[in-house]
Short mmCIF file of C-alpha atoms and ligand atoms in Angstrom, two decimals:
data_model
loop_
_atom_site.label_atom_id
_atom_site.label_comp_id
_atom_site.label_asym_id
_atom_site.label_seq_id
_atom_site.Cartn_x
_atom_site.Cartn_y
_atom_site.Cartn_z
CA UNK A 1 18.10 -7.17 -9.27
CA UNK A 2 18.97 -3.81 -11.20
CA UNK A 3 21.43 -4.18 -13.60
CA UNK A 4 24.88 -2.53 -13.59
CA UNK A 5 24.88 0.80 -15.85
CA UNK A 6 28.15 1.49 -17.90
CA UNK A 7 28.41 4.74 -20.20
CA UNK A 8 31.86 5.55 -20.86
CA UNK A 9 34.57 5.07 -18.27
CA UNK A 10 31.97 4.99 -15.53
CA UNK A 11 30.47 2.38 -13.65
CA UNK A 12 27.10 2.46 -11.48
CA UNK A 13 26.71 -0.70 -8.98
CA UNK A 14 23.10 -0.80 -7.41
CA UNK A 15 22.77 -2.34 -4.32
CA UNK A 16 19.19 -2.63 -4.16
CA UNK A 17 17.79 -4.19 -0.42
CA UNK A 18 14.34 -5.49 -0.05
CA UNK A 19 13.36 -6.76 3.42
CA UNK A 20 11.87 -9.75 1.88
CA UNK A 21 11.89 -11.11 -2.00
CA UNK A 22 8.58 -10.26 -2.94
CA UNK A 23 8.63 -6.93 -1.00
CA UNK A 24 7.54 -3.67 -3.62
CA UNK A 25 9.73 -1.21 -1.86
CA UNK A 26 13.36 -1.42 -0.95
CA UNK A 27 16.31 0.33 0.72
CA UNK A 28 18.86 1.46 -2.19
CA UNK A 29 22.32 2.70 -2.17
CA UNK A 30 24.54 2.94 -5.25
CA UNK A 31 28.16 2.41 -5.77
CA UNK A 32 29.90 4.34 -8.68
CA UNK A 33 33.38 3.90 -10.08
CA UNK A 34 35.52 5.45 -12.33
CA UNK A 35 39.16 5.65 -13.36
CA UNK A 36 40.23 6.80 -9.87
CA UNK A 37 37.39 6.04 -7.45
CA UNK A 38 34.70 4.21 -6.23
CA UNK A 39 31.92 6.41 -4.21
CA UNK A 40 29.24 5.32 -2.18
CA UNK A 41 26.14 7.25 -2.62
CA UNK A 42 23.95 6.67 0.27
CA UNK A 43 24.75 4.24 2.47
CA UNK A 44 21.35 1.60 3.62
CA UNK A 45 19.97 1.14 7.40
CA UNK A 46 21.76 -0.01 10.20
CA UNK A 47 20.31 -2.93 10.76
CA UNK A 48 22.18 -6.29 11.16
CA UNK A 49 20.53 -7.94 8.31
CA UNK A 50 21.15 -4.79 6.26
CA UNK A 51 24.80 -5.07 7.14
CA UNK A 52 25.11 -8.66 6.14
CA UNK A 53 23.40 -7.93 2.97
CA UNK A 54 25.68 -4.99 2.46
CA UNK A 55 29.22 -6.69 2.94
CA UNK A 56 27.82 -9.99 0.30
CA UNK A 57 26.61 -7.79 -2.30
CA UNK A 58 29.81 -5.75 -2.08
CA UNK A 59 31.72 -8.98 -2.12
CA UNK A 60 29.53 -10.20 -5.29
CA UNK A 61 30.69 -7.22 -7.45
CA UNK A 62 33.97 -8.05 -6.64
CA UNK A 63 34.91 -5.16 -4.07
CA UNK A 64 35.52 -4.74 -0.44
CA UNK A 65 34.95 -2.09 2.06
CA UNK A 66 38.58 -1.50 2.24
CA UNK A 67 38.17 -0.22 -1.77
CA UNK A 68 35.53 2.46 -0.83
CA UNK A 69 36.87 5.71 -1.25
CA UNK A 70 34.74 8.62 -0.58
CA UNK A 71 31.07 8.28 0.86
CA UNK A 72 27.78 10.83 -0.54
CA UNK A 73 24.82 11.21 1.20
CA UNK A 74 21.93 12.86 -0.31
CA UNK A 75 20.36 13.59 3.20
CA UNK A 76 20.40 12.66 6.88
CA UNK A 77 17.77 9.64 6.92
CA UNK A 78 18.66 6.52 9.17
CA UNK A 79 17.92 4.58 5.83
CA UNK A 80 20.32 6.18 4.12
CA UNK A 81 23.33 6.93 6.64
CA UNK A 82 23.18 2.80 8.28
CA UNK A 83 26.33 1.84 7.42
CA UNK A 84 28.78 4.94 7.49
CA UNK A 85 30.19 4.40 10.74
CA UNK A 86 30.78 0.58 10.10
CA UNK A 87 32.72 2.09 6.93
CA UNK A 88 34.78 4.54 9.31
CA UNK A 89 35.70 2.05 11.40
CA UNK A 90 37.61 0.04 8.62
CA UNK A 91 39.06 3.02 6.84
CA UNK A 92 38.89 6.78 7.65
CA UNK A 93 37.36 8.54 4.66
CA UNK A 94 35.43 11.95 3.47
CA UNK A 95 32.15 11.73 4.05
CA UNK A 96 29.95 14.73 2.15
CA UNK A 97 26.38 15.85 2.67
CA UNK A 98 24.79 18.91 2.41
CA UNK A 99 25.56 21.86 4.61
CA UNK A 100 22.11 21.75 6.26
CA UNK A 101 22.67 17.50 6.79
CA UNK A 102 25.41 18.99 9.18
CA UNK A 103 23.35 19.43 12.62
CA UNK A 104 21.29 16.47 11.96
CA UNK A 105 23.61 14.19 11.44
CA UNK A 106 26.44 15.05 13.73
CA UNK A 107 23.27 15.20 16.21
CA UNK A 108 23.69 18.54 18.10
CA UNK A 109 22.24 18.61 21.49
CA UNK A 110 20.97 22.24 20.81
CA UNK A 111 19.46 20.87 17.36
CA UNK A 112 18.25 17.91 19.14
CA UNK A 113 16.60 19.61 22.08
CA UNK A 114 14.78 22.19 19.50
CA UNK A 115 13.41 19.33 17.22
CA UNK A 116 11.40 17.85 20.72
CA UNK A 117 10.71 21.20 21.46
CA UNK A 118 9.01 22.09 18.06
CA UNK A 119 7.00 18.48 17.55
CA UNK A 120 5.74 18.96 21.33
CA UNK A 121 4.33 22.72 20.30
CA UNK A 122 2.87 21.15 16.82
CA UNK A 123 1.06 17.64 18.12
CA UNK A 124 -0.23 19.48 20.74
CA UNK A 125 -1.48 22.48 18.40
CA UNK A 126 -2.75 19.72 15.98
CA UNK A 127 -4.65 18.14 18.97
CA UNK A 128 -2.42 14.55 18.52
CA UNK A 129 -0.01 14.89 21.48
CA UNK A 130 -2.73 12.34 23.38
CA UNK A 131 -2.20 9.86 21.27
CA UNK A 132 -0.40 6.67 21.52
CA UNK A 133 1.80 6.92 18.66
CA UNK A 134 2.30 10.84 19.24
CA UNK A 135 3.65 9.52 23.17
CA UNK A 136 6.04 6.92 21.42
CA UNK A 137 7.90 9.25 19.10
CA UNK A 138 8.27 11.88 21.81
CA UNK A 139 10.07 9.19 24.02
CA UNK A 140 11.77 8.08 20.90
CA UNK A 141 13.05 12.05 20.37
CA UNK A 142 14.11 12.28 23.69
CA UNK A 143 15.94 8.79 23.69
CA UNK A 144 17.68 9.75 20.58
CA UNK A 145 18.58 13.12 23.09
CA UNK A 146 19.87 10.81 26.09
CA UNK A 147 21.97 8.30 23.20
CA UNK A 148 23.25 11.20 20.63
CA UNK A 149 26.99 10.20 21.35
CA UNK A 150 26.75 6.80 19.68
CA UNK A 151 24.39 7.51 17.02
CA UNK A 152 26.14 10.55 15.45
CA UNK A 153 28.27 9.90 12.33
CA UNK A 154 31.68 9.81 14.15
CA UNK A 155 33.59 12.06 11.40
CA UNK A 156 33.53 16.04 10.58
CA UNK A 157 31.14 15.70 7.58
CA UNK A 158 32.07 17.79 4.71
CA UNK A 159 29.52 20.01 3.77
CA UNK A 160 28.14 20.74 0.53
CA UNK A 161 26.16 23.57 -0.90
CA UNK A 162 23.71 24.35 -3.37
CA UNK A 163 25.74 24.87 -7.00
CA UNK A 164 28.76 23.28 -5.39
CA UNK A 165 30.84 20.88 -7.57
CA UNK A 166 32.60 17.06 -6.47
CA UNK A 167 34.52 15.55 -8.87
CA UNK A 168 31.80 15.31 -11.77
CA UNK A 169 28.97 15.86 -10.10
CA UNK A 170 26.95 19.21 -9.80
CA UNK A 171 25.41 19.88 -6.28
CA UNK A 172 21.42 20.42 -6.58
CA UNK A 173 19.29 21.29 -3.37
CA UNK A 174 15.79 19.64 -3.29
CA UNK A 175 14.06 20.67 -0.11
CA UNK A 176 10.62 18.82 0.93
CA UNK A 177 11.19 15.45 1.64
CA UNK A 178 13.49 16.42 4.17
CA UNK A 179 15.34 20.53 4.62
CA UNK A 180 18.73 18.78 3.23
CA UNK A 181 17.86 16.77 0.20
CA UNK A 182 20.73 17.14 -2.27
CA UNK A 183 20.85 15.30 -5.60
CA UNK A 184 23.88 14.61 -7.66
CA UNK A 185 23.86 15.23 -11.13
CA UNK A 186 26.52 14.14 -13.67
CA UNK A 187 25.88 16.23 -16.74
CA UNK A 188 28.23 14.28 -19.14
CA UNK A 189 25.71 11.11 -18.47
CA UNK A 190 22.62 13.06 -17.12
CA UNK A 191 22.25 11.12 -14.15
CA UNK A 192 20.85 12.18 -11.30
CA UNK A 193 21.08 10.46 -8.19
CA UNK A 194 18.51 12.06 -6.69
CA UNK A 195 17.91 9.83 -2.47
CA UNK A 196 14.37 10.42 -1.88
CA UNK A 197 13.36 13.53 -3.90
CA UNK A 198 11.43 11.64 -6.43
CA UNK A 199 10.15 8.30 -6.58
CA UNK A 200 8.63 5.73 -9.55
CA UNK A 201 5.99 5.14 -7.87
CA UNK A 202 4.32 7.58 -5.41
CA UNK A 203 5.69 10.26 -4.34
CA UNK A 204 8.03 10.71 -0.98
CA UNK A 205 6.84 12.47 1.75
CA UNK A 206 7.58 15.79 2.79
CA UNK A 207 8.24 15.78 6.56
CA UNK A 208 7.29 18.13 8.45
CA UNK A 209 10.44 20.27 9.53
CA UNK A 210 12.19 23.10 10.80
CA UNK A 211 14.47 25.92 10.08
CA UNK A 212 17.54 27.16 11.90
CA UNK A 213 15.40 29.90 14.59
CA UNK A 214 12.76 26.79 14.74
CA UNK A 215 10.25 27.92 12.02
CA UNK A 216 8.25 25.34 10.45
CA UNK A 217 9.52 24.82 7.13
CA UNK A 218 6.88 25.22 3.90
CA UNK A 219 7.86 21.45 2.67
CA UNK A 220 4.72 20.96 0.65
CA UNK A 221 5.64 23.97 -1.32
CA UNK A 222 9.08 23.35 -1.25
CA UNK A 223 8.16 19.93 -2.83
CA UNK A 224 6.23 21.15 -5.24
CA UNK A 225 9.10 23.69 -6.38
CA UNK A 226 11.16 21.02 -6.12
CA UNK A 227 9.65 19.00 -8.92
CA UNK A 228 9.43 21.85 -11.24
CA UNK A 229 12.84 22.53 -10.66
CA UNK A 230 13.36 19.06 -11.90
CA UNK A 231 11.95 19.25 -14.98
CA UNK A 232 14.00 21.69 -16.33
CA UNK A 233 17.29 18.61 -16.18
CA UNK A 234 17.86 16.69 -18.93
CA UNK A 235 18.04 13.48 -17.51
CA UNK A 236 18.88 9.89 -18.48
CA UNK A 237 18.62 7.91 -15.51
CA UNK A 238 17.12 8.70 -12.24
CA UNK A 239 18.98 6.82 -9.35
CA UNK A 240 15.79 6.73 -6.57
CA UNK A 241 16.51 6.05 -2.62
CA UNK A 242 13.65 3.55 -3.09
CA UNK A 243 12.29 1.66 -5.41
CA UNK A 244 13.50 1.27 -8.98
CA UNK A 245 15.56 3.31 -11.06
CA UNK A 246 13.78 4.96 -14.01
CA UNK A 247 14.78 6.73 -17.38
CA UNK A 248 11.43 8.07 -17.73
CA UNK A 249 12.00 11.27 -15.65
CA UNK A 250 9.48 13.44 -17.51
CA UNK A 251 6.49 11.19 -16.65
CA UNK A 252 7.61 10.37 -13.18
CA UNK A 253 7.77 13.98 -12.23
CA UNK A 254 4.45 14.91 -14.16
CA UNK A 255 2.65 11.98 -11.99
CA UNK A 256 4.44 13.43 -9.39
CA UNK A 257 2.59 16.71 -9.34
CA UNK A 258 -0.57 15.28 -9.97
CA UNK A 259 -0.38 12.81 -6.98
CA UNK A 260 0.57 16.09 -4.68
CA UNK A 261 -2.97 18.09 -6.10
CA UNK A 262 -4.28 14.76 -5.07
CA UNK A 263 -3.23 14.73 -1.52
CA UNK A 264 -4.19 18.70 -1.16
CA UNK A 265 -8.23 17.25 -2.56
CA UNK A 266 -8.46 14.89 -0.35
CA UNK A 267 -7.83 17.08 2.28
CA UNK A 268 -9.93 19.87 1.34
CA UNK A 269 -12.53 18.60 0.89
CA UNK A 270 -12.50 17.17 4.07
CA UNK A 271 -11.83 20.95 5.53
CA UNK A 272 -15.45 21.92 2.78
CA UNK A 273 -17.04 20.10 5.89
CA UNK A 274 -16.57 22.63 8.80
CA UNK A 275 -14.53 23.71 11.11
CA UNK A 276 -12.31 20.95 12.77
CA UNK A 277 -9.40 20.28 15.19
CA UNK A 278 -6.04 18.62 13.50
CA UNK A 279 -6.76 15.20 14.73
CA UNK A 280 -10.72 15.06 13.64
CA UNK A 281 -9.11 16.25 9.88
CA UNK A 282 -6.58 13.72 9.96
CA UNK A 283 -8.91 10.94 11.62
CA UNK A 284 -11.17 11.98 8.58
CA UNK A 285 -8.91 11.75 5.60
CA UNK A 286 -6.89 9.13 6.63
CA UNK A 287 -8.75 6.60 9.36
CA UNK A 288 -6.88 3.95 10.77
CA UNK A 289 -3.57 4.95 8.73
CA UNK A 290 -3.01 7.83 11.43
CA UNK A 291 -2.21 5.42 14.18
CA UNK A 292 -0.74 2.99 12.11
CA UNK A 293 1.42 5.64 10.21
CA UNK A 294 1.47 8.26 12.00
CA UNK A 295 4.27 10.05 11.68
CA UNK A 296 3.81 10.52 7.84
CA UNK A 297 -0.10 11.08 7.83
CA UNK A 298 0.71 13.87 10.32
CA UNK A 299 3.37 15.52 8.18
CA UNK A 300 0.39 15.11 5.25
CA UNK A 301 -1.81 16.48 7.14
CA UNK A 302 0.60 19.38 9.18
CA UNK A 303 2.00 20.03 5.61
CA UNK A 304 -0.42 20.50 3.64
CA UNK A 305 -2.92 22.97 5.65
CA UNK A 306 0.12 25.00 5.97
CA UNK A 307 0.25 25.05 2.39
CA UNK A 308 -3.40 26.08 2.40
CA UNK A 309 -2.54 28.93 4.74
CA UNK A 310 -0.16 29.97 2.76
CA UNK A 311 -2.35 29.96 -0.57
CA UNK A 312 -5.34 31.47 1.56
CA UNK A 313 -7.09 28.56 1.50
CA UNK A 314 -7.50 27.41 4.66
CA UNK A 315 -7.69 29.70 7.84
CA UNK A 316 -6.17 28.22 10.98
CA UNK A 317 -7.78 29.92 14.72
CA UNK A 318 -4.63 29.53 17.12
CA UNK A 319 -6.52 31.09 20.01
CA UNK A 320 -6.48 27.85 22.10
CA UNK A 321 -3.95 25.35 22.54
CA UNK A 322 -5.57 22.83 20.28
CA UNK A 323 -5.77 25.15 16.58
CA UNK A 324 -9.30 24.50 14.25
CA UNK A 325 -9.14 24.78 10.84
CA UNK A 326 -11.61 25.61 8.08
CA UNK A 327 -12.40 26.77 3.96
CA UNK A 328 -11.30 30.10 4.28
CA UNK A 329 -14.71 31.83 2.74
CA UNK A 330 -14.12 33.54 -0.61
ZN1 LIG B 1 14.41 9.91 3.48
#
């Protein structure tokens, strides 16, 4: 249990979910109230046993979901939007994100329809789209396609843009883990609630995305900037998405960078070995991990040769369907 923090005339409420006691990693949302308001900053998974968890720990701070009166959400992530519509349904109120949340999370057919689309064209180029895990997320996209009408958030989200103030909090984008990471940032306190930008441990990943003509998005650098941006904010508590809150931003972020130069080693040194299709350089960095995650060792290993293209480090041939990779020679 984290504890409630009180500076002034403001309140922060963690509701902290871990799918079982002992469990190192859980599903955070936080609720913050001052003179006039409470607000809901992220808002857990939809689960039922989320939900249940949701409306006690509410109840055990001495609220109800009737009290709730505006909801933030720092970006578009099931495990962060699970309970909106629930809220909705008892009371109609504002619900913000960022501007570029908007598509995802109202999910538009044309959005939804480019996002297959753009993961059929990569898994294939990165010599996946064979794979058993690759086959289930593509039926999973185009499910999500076929069902959009009930999982949309059933308001007109309010959008929110980079600089852009809300009550006392100062609008920050923070691109890599996902295109619409925002973080609010009270500068009286210097708290940042930041969803997953930054973690205490580990670093989030950056998911491989797209922009609004379809272009894969530079996420590892976009990361990277994103944590230098970071360390220019005096801050005094760092509200995380998952696991704990921490007050040692400086550190965090510092470990943060190293732990990305990590992840970039590891996977050229692998590349140091010879020319190779996507799936032999993720089968080699990462082993069993790319069946059993996937999704996230793909957007490792998608991100970060991109990255390496980028920084003339790696040189991608895209004359057949299936791309090879290498050390660019220098
Ligand atoms: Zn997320």
């Amino acid at each position: 249990m984290e504890p409630i923090i009180n500076t002034g005339n403001k309140k922060v409420y963690p509701m902290i979910y871990k799918p079982s006691p002992n469990s190192p990693d859980s599903i955070n949302c936080f609720l913050l109230e001052d003179a006039y308001s409470l607000t809901l900053i992220d808002a857990g998974i939809g689960h039922p046993h989320y939900k249940q968890f949701f409306k006690e720990q509410l109840a055990a701070y001495g609220f109800q979901i009737n009290d709730i009166s505006q909801i933030l959400l720092t970006h578009h992530h099931n495990d962060h939007t699970g309970m909106v519509n629930d809220i909705l349904a008892c009371k109609n109120i504002p619900v913000y994100a960022s501007d570029k949340a908007v598509p995802r999370l109202s999910f538009e057919k044309d959005f939804l329809y480019q996002k297959i689309a753009f993961f059929e064209h990569l898994y294939t180029a990165y010599g996946v789209r064979h794979m058993e895990a690759a086959v289930k997320r593509m039926a999973k996209l185009q499910s999500t396609y076929e069902q959009y009408e009930h999982l949309k958030i059933q308001t007109i989200i309010q959008p929110l843009t980079q600089d852009s103030i809300l009550g006392d909090f100062h609008i920050h984008y923070f691109p890599g883990h996902s295109p619409d990471s925002i973080a609010f940032y009270d500068k009286a306190t210097k708290w940042l609630f930041a969803g997953d930008i930054i973690f205490s441990q580990g670093i989030p990943n950056a998911l491989v995305d797209f922009d609004e003509q379809g272009a894969m998005l530079p996420t590892v650098q976009q990361q990277q900037s994103s944590f230098h941006t970071l360390q220019s904010f005096e801050l005094s508590h760092v509200f995380a998405g998952h696991q704990p809150s921490f007050t040692n931003a400086k550190e965090v972020i510092e470990q943060s960078l190293r732990r990305m130069e990590l992840k970039w080693q590891r996977i050229e040194q692998v590349l140091q070995q010879g020319m190779q299709t996507g799936y032999q350089l993720a089968q080699a960095v990462y082993g069993a991990k790319l069946e059993q995650a996937f999704i996230f060792v793909m957007s490792d290993i998608i991100g970060y040769t991109h990255y390496g293209e980028m920084q003339n480090k790696v040189s991608i041939n895209k004359e057949n369907e299936a791309w090879l990779f290498s050390e660019r020679e220098r």
